[in-house]
mmCIF file of C-alpha atoms in Angstrom:
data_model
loop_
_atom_site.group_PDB
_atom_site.id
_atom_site.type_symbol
_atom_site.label_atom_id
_atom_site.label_comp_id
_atom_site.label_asym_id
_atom_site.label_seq_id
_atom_site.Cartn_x
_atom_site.Cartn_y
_atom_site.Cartn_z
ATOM 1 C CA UNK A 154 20.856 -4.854 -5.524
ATOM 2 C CA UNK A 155 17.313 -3.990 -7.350
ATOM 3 C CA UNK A 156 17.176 -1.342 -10.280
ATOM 4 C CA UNK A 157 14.294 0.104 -12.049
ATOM 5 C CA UNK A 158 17.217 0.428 -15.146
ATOM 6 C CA UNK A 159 20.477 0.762 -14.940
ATOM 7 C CA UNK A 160 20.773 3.315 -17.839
ATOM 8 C CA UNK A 161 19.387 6.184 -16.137
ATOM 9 C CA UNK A 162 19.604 8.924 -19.199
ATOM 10 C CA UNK A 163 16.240 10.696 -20.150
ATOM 11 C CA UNK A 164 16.689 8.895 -23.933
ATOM 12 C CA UNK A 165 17.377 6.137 -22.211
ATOM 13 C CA UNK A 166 14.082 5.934 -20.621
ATOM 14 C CA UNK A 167 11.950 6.792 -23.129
ATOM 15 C CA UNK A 168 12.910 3.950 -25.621
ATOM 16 C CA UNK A 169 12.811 1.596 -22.217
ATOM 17 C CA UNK A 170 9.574 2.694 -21.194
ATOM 18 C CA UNK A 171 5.964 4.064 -23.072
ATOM 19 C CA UNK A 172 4.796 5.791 -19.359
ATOM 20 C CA UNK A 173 8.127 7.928 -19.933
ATOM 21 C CA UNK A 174 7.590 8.794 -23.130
ATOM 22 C CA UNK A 175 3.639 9.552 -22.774
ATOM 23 C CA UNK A 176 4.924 12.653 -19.792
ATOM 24 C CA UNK A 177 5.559 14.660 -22.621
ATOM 25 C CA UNK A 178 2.136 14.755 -23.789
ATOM 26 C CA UNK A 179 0.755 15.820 -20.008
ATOM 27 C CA UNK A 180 0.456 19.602 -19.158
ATOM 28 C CA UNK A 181 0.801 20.879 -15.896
ATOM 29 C CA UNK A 182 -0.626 24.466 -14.199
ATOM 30 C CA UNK A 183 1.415 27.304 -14.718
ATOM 31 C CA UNK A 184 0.913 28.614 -11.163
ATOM 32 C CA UNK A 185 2.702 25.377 -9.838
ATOM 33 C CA UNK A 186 4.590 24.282 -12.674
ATOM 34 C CA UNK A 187 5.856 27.057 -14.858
ATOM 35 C CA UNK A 188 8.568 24.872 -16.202
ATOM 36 C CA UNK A 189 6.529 22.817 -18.422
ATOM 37 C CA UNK A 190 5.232 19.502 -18.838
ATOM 38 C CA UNK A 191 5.225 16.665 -16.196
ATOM 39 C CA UNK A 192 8.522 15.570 -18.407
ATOM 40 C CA UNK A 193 10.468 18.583 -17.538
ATOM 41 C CA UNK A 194 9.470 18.820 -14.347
ATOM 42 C CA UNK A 195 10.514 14.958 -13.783
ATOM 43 C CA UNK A 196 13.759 15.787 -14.934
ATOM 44 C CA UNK A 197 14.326 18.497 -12.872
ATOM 45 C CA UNK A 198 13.476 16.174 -9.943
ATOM 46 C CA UNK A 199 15.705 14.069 -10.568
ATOM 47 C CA UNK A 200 18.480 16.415 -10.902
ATOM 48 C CA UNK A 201 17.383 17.792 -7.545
ATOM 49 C CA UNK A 202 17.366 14.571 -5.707
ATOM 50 C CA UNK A 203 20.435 13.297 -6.994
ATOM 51 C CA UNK A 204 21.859 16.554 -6.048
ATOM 52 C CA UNK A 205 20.959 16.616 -2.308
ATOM 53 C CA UNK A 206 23.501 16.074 -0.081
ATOM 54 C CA UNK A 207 21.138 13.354 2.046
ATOM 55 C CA UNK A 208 19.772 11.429 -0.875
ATOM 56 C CA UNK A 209 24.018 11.120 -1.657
ATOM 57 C CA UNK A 210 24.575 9.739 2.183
ATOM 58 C CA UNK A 211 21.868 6.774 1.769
ATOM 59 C CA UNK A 212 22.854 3.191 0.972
ATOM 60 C CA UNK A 213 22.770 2.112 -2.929
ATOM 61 C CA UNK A 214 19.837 0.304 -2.570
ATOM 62 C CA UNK A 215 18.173 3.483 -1.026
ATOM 63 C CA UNK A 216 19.204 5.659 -3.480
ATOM 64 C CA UNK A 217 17.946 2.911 -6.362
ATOM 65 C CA UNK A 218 13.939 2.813 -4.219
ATOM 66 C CA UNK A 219 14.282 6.759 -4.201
ATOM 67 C CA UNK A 220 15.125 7.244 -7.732
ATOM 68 C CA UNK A 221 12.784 4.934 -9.668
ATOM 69 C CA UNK A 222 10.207 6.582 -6.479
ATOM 70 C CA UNK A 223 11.413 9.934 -8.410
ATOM 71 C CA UNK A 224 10.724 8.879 -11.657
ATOM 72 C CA UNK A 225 7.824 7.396 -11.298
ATOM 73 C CA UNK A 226 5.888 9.914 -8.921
ATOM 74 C CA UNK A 227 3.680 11.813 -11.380
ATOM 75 C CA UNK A 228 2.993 8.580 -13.303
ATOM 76 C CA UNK A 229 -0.696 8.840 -13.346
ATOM 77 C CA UNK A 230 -1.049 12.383 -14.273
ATOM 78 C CA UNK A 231 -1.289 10.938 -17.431
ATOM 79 C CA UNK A 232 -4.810 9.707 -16.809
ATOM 80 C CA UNK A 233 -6.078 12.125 -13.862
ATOM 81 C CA UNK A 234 -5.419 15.814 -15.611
ATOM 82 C CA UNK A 235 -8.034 17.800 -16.080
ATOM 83 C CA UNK A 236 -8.002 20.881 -17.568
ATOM 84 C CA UNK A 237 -10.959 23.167 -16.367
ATOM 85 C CA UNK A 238 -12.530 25.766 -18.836
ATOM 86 C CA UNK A 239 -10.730 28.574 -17.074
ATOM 87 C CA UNK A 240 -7.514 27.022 -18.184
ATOM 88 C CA UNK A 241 -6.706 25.932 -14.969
ATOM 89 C CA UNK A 242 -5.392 22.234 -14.739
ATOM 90 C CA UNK A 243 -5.315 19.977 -12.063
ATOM 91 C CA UNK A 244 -4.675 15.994 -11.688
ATOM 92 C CA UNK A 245 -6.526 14.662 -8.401
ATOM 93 C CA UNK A 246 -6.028 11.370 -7.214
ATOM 94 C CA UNK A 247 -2.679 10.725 -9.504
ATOM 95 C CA UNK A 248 -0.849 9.960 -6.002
ATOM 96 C CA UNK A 249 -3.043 7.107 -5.137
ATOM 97 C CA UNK A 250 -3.669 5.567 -8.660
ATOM 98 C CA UNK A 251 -0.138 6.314 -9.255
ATOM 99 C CA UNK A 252 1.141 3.970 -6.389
ATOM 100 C CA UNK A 253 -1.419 1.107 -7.926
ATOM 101 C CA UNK A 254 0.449 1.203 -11.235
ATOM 102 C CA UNK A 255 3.468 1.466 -9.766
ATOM 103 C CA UNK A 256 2.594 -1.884 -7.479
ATOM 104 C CA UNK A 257 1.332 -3.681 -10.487
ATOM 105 C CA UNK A 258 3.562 -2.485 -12.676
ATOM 106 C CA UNK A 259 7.014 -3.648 -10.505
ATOM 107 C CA UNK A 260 4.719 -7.096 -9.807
ATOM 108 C CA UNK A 261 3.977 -8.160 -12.844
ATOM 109 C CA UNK A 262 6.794 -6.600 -15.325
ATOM 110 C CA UNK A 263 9.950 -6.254 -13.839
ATOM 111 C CA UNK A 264 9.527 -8.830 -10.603
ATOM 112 C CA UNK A 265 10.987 -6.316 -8.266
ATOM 113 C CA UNK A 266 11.329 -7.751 -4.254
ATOM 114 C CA UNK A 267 8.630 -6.487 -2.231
ATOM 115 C CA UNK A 268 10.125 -4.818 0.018
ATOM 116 C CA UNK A 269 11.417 -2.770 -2.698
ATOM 117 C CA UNK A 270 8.179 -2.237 -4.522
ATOM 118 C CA UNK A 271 5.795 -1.471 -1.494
ATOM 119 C CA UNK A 272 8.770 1.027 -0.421
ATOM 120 C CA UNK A 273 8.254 2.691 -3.897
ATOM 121 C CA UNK A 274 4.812 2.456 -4.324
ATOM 122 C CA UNK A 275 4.427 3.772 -0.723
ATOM 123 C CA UNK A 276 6.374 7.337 -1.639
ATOM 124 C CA UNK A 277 4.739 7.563 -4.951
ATOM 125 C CA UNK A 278 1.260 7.031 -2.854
ATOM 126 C CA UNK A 279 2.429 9.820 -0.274
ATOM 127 C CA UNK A 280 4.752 12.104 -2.501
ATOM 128 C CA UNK A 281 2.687 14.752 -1.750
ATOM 129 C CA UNK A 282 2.154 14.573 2.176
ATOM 130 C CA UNK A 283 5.028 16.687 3.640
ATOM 131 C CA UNK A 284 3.630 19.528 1.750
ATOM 132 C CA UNK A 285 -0.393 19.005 2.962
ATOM 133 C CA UNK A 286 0.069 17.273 6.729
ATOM 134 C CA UNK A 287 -0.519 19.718 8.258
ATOM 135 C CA UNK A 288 -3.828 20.590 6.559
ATOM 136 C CA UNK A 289 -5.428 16.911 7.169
ATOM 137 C CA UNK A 290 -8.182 17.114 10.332
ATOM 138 C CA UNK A 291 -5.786 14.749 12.088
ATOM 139 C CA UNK A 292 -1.998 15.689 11.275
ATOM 140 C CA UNK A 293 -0.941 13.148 14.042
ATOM 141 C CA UNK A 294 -2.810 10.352 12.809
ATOM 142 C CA UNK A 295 -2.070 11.100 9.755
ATOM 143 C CA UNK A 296 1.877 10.611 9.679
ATOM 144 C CA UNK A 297 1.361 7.746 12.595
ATOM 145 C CA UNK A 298 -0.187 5.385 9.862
ATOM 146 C CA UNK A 299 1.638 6.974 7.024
ATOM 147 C CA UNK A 300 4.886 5.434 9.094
ATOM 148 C CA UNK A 301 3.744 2.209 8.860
ATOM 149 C CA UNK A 302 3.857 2.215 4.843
ATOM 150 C CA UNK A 303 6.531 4.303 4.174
ATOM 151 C CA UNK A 304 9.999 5.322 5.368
ATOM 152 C CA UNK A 305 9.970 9.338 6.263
ATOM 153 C CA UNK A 306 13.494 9.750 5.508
ATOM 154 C CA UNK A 307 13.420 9.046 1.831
ATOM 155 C CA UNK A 308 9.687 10.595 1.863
ATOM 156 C CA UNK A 309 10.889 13.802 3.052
ATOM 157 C CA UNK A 310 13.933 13.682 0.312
ATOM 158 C CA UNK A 311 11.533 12.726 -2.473
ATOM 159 C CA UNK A 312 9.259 15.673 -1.770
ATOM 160 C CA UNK A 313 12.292 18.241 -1.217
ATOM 161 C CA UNK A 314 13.480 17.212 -4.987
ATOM 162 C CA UNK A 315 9.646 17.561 -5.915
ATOM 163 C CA UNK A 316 9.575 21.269 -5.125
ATOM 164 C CA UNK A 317 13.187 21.823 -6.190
ATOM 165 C CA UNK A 318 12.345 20.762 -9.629
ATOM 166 C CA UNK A 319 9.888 23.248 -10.934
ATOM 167 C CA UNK A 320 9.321 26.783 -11.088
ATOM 168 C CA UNK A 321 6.283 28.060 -8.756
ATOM 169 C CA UNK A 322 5.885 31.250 -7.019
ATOM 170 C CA UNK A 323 5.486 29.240 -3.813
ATOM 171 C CA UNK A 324 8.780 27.034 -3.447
ATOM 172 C CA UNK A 325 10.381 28.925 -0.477
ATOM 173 C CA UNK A 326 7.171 28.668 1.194
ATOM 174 C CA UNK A 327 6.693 24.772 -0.224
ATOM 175 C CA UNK A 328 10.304 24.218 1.071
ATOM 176 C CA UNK A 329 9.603 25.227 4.538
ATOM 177 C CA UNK A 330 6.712 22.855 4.440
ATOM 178 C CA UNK A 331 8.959 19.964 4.374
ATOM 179 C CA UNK A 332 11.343 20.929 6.561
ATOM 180 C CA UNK A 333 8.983 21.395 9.105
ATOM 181 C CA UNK A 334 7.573 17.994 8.186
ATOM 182 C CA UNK A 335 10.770 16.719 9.232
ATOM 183 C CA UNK A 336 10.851 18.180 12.848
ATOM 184 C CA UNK A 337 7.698 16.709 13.046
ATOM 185 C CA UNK A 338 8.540 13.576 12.282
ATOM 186 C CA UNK A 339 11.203 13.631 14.753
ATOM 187 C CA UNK A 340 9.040 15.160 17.701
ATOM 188 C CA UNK A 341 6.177 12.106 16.750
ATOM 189 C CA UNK A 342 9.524 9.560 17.009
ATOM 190 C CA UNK A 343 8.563 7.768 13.504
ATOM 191 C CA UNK A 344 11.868 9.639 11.642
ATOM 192 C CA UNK A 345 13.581 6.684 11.704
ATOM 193 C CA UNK A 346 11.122 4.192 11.449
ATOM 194 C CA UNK A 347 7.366 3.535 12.232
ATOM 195 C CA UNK A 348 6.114 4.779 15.618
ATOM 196 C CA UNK A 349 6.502 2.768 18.298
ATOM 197 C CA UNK A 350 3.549 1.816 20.267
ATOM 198 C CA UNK A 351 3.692 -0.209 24.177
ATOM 199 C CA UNK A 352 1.728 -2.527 22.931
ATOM 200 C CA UNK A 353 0.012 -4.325 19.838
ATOM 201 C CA UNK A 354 -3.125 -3.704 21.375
ATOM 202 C CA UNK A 355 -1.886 0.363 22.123
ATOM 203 C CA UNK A 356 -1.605 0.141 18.382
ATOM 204 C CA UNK A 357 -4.531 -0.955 16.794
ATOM 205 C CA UNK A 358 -6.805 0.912 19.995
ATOM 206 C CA UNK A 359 -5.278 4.501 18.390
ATOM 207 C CA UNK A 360 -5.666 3.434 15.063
ATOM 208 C CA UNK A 361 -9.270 2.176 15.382
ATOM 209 C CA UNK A 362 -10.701 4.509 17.232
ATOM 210 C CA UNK A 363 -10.348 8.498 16.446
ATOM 211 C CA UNK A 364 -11.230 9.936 19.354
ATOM 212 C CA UNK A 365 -7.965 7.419 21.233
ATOM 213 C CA UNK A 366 -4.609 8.811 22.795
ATOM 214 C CA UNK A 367 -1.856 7.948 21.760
ATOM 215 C CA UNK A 368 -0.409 6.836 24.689
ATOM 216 C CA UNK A 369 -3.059 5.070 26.121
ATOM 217 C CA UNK A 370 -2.388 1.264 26.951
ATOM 218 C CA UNK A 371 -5.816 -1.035 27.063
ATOM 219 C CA UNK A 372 -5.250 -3.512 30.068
ATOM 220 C CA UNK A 373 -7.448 -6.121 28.703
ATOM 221 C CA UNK A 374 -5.300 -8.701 26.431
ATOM 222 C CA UNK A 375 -7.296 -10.260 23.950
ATOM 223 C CA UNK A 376 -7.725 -14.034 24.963
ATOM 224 C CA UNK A 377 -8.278 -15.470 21.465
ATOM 225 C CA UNK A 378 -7.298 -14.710 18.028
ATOM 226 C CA UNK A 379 -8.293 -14.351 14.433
ATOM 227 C CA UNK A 380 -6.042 -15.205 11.706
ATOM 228 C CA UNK A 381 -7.118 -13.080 8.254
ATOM 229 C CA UNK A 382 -5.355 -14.516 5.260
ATOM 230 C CA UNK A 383 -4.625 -12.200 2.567
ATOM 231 C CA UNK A 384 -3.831 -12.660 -0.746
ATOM 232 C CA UNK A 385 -4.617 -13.158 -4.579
ATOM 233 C CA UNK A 386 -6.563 -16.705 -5.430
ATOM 234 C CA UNK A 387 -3.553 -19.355 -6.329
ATOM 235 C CA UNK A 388 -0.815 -17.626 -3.976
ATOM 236 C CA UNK A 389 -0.624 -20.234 -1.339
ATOM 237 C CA UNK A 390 -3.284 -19.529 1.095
ATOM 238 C CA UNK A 391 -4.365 -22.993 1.614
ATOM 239 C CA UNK A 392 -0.731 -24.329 1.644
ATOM 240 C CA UNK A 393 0.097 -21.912 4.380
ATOM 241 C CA UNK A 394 -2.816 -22.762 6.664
ATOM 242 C CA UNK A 395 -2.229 -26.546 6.292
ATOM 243 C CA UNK A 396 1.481 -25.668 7.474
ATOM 244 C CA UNK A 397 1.164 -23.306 9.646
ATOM 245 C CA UNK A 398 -2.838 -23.518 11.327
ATOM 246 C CA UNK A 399 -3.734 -27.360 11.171
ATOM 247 C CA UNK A 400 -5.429 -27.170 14.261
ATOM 248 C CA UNK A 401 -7.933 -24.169 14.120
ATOM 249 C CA UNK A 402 -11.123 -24.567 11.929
ATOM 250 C CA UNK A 403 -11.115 -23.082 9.100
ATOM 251 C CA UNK A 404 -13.921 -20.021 7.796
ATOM 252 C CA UNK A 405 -12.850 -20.224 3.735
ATOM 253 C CA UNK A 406 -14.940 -18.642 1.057
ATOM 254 C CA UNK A 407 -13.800 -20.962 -1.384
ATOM 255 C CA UNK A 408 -14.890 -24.017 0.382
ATOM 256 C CA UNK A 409 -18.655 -22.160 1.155
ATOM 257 C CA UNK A 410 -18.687 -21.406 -2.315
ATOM 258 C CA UNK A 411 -17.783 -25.047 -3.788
ATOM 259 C CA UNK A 412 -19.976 -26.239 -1.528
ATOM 260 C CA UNK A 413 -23.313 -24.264 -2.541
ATOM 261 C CA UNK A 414 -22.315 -24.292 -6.057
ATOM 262 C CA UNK A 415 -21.364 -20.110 -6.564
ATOM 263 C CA UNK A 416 -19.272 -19.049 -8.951
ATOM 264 C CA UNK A 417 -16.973 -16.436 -8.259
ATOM 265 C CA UNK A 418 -17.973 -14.385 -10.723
ATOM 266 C CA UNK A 419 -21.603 -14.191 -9.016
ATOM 267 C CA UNK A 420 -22.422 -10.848 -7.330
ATOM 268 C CA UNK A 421 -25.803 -12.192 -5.462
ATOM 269 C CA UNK A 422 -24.220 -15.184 -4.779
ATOM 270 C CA UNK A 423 -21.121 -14.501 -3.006
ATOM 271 C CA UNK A 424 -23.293 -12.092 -0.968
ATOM 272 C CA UNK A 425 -24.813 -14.955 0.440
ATOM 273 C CA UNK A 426 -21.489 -16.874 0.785
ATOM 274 C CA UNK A 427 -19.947 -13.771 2.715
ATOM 275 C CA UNK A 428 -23.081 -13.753 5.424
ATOM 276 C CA UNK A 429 -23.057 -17.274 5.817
ATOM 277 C CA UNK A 430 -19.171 -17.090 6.577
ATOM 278 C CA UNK A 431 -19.771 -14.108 8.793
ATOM 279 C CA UNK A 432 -22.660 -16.091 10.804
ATOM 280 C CA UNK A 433 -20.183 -19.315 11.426
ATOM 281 C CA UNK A 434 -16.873 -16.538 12.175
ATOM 282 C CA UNK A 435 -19.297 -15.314 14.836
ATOM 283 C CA UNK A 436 -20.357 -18.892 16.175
ATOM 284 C CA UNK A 437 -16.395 -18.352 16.785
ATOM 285 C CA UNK A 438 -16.372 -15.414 18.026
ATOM 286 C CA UNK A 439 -19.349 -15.655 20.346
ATOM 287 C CA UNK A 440 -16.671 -18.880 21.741
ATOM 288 C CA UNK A 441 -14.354 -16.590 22.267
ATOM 289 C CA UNK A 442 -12.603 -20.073 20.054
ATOM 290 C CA UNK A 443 -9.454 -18.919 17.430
ATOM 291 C CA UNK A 444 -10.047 -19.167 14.063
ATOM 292 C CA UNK A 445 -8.799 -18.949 10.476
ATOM 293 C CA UNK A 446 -10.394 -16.830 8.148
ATOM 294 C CA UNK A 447 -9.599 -17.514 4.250
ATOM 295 C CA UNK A 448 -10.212 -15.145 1.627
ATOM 296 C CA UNK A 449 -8.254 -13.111 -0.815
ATOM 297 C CA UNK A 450 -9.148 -9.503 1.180
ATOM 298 C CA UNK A 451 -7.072 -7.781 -1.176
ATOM 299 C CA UNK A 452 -8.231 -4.531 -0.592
ATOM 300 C CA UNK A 453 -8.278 -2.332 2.932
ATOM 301 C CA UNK A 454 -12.352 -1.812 2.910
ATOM 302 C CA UNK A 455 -12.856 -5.631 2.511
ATOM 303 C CA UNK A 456 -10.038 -5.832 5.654
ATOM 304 C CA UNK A 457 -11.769 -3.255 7.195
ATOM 305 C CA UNK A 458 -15.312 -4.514 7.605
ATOM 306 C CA UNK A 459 -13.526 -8.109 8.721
ATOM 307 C CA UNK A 460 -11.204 -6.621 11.508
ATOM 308 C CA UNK A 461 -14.235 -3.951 12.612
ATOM 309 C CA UNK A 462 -16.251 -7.460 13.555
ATOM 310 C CA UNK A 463 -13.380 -9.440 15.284
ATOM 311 C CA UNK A 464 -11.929 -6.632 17.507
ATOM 312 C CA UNK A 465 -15.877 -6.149 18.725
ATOM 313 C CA UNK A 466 -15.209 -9.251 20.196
ATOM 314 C CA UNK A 467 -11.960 -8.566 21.618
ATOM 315 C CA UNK A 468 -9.882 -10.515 19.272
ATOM 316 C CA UNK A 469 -6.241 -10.565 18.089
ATOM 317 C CA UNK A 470 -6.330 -10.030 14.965
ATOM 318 C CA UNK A 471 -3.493 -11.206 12.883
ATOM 319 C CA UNK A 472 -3.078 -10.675 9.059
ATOM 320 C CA UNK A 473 -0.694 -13.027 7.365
ATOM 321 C CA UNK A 474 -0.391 -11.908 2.908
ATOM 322 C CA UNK A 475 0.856 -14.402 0.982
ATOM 323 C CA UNK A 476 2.700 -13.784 -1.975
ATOM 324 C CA UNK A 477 4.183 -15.234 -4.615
ATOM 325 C CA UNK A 478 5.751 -13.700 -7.972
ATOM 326 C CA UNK A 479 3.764 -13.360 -11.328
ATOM 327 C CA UNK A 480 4.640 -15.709 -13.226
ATOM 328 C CA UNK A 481 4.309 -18.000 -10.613
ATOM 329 C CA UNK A 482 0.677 -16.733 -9.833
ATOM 330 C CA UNK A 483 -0.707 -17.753 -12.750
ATOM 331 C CA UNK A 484 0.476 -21.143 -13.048
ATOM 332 C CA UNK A 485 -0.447 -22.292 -9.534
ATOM 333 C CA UNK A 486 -3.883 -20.487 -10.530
ATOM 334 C CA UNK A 487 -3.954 -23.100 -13.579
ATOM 335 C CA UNK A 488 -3.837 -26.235 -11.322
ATOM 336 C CA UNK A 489 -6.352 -25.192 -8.826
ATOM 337 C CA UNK A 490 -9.636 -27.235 -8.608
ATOM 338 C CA UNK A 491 -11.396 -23.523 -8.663
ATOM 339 C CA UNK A 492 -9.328 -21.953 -11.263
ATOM 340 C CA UNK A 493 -10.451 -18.253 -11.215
ATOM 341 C CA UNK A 494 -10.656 -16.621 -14.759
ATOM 342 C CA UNK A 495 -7.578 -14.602 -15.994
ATOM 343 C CA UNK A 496 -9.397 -11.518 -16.780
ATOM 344 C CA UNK A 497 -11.139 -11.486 -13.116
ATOM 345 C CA UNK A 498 -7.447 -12.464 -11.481
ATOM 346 C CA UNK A 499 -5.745 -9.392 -13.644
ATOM 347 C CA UNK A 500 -8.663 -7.349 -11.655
ATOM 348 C CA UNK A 501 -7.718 -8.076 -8.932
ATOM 349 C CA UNK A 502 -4.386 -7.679 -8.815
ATOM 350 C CA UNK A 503 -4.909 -4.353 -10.148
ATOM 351 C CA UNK A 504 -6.809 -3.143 -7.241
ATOM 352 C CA UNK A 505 -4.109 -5.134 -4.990
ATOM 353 C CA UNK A 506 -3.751 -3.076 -1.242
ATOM 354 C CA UNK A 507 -0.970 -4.851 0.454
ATOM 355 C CA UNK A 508 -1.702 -4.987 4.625
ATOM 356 C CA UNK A 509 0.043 -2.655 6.486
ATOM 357 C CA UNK A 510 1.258 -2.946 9.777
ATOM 358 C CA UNK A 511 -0.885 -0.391 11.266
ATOM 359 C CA UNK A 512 -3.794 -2.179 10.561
ATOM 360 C CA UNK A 513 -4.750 -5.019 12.929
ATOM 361 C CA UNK A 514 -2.261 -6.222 15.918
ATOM 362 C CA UNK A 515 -0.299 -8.448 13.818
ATOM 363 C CA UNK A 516 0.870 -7.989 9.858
ATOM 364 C CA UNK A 517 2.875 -10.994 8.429
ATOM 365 C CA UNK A 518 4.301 -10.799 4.906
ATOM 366 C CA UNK A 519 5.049 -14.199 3.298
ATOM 367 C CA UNK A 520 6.985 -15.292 0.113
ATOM 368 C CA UNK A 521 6.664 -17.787 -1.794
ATOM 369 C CA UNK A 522 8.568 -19.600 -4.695
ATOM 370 C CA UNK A 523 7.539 -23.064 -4.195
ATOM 371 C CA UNK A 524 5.100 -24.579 -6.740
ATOM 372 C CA UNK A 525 1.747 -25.837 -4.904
#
C-alpha cells in the first residue's frame, strides 16, 4: 500500500516537507477563512476528514489517496495569493496549478503508482467543484468529464472536510452545497464511477460537441482508426509502436524532424514539421487508411487540435500514454539518437496533462520498467 508518509503529525510534516512548512507563511480571507492561515486551516481538514464517518468506511489505500489529497489541496496558494488593496485576498487558479505540482511532485520525488497520483492530483485539481457545479454554464457536462478524472466519492469527502475545517459565515450553506452535489452525482449515475455511455462513439459525440444529448447514440461506426501516442520524449513510444503497431505507417515528429534537420528546440521549425505531419495524417485520413501518430502531446490543447482533425474524418481515435518512472526517464532519454535537453524535458514534464478517458473513444495507460 502507497503513503505520502507514514508519520502523519503536523511536526512531522514540516521537517519532511518545505511546501508544509511554507503554509504558514500564506494568509487566507477572513470572510472564508477566519481561522487563520492555509496551515490551520489544513489542519483542521484533516481532522475533519479523518473524522467522517465515510472517509473511516473506505479501504486503506483510499483513505492514504484522500489524506495526502487533504494535505496537499491548498498547495499552490503559496504562489497564487493575492492580496488586493482593499485587504481582500484571493488565490485563483491554486486548484489547477496545485494538481501540476502535485503530479510532478509524486512523479519525480516520491515515485508514487499512477493510479495513485492521477487519483490525487485529480481531487486536488477539483477540490473545489462540489461547492461551484452548479454555477458552471454546463453543470452536466461539467461532472460527466470531471468523472472520468476523478472518483466522486472521495471528491465529495475531500470537499466536506474542506468546509468543516475553517470558520466562514457560510459553512451551513457551503455544506448543503456538497450534499446536494452528491444527489447529483447519483441522479447523473457517475457516484460510483465514471458515467457510462452506450457507446465509445456516444461518448466522445457528447463530449465533443456542446450542443449533444446525452443519450444520443451516432449509428455511423467509424471504419478506420487513429492511434495518438502520448507521452514524454524517452518513455517508450517507439518501443511500443514496434510491438504493438508494426503494420500501420507511421506519422512521427521525430523522424520529420531528423529528417529536415530541426532541432527541437526550434519554434519556426517545428511549425513546419507539425504542417508537414498534418498534410501526410490527412493523405491518411482522406484514405480513410489507419494510422499511427507519434508525438509527445503532453498537454490537452496539443490533443485537442489532433483529435478535432481525425474525428472530422470519422475516425477512432485511440490514445495510448506511455509511461515510465523518473529515474528511468532520464536514462532512456540519455541513449536516444535525439537526446532532448534536460532543462527542455524538466519543461515538459512540468506542464505534463495525463489523457483522460473522456477524451477520444479509446484512453490506454501503459507502464513501463523495461530499459529501451
Amino acid at each position: 500500500m502507497w503513503q505520502l508518509t507514514e508519520n502523519k503529525g503536523w511536526n512531522a510534516l514540516e521537517r519532511q516537507f518545505e511546501w508544509v512548512r511554507r503554509m504558514d507563511e500564506v494568509p487566507q480571507d477572513a470572510n472564508y477563512h477566519a481561522e487563520g492561515n492555509v496551515a490551520v486551516h489544513t489542519k483542521m481538514v484533516l481532522t475533519a476528514l479523518t473524522e467522517d464517518p465515510d472517509f473511516q468506511a473506505l479501504a486503506a489505500q483510499d483513505q492514504e489517496i484522500l489524506w495526502a489529497a487533504a494535505l496537499l489541496h491548498d498547495v499552490e496558494k503559496y504562489s497564487t495569493t493575492v492580496i488586493e488593496t482593499d485587504g481582500r485576498i484571493s488565490s485563483p487558479g491554486h486548484a489547477r496549478k496545485g494538481a501540476q505540482t502535485v503530479r510532478k511532485m509524486l512523479y519525480r520525488e516520491l515515485n508514487a503508482p499512477f493510479e495513485v497520483r492521477e487519483q490525487i492530483a485529480g481531487l486536488v485539481r477539483h477540490h473545489g467543484l462540489p461547492i461551484w457545479l452548479f454555477e458552471k454554464a454546463d453543470p452536466q457536462r461539467t461532472l460527466l468529464r470531471a468523472s472520468f478524472e476523478v472518483n466522486l466519492q472521495l471528491l465529495t469527502i475531500l470537499a466536506r472536510a474542506d468546509m468543516q475545517g475553517r470558520t466562514c459565515e457560510d459553512q451551513e450553506e457551503m455544506l448543503y452545497r456538497v450534499a446536494c452535489f452528491e444527489e447529483y452525482c447519483r441522479e447523473r449515475g457517475c457516484w460510483s464511477g465514471p458515467k457510462l455511455f452506450d457507446t465509445s462513439e456516444a461518448k466522445v459525440h457528447y463530449f465533443q460537441n456542446e450542443d449533444s444529448y446525452i443519450n444520443y447514440v451516432p449509428f455511423e461506426v467509424p471504419a478506420f482508426q487513429v492511434i495518438v501516442m502520448c507521452g514524454l520524449p524517452g518513455a517508450g513510444k517507439d518501443r511500443y509502436i514496434k510491438e504493438a503497431y508494426k503494420d500501420f505507417p507511421v506519422v512521427s515528429l521525430d523522424e520529420i524532424r531528423t529528417r529536415f534537420g530541426v532541432k527541437p528546440t526550434d519554434k519556426t521549425g517545428n511549425g513546419k514539421v507539425i504542417q508537414h505531419a498534418k498534410e501526410l495524417a490527412r493523405s491518411y485520413l482522406r484514405m480513410k487508411k489507419s494510422f499511427v501518430w507519434n508525438a509527445t502531446n503532453v498537454t490537452l490543447q496539443m490533443r485537442s487540435q489532433l483529435i478535432e482533425l481525425f474525428l472530422t474524418y470519422k475516425a477512432h481515435v485511440k490514445l495510448v500514454y506511455v509511461e515510465v518512472p523518473y529515474q528511468q526517464l532520464m536514462k532512456q532519454n540519455k541513449n536516444r539518437e535525439a537526446m532532448v535537453p534536460e532543462l527542455v524535458m524538466e519543461k515538459l514534464i512540468d506542464k505534463l496533462e495525463v489523457p483522460k478517458a473522456w477524451e477520444a473513444h479509446e484512453v490506454v495507460e501503459v507502464s513501463k520498467k523495461t530499459v529501451y
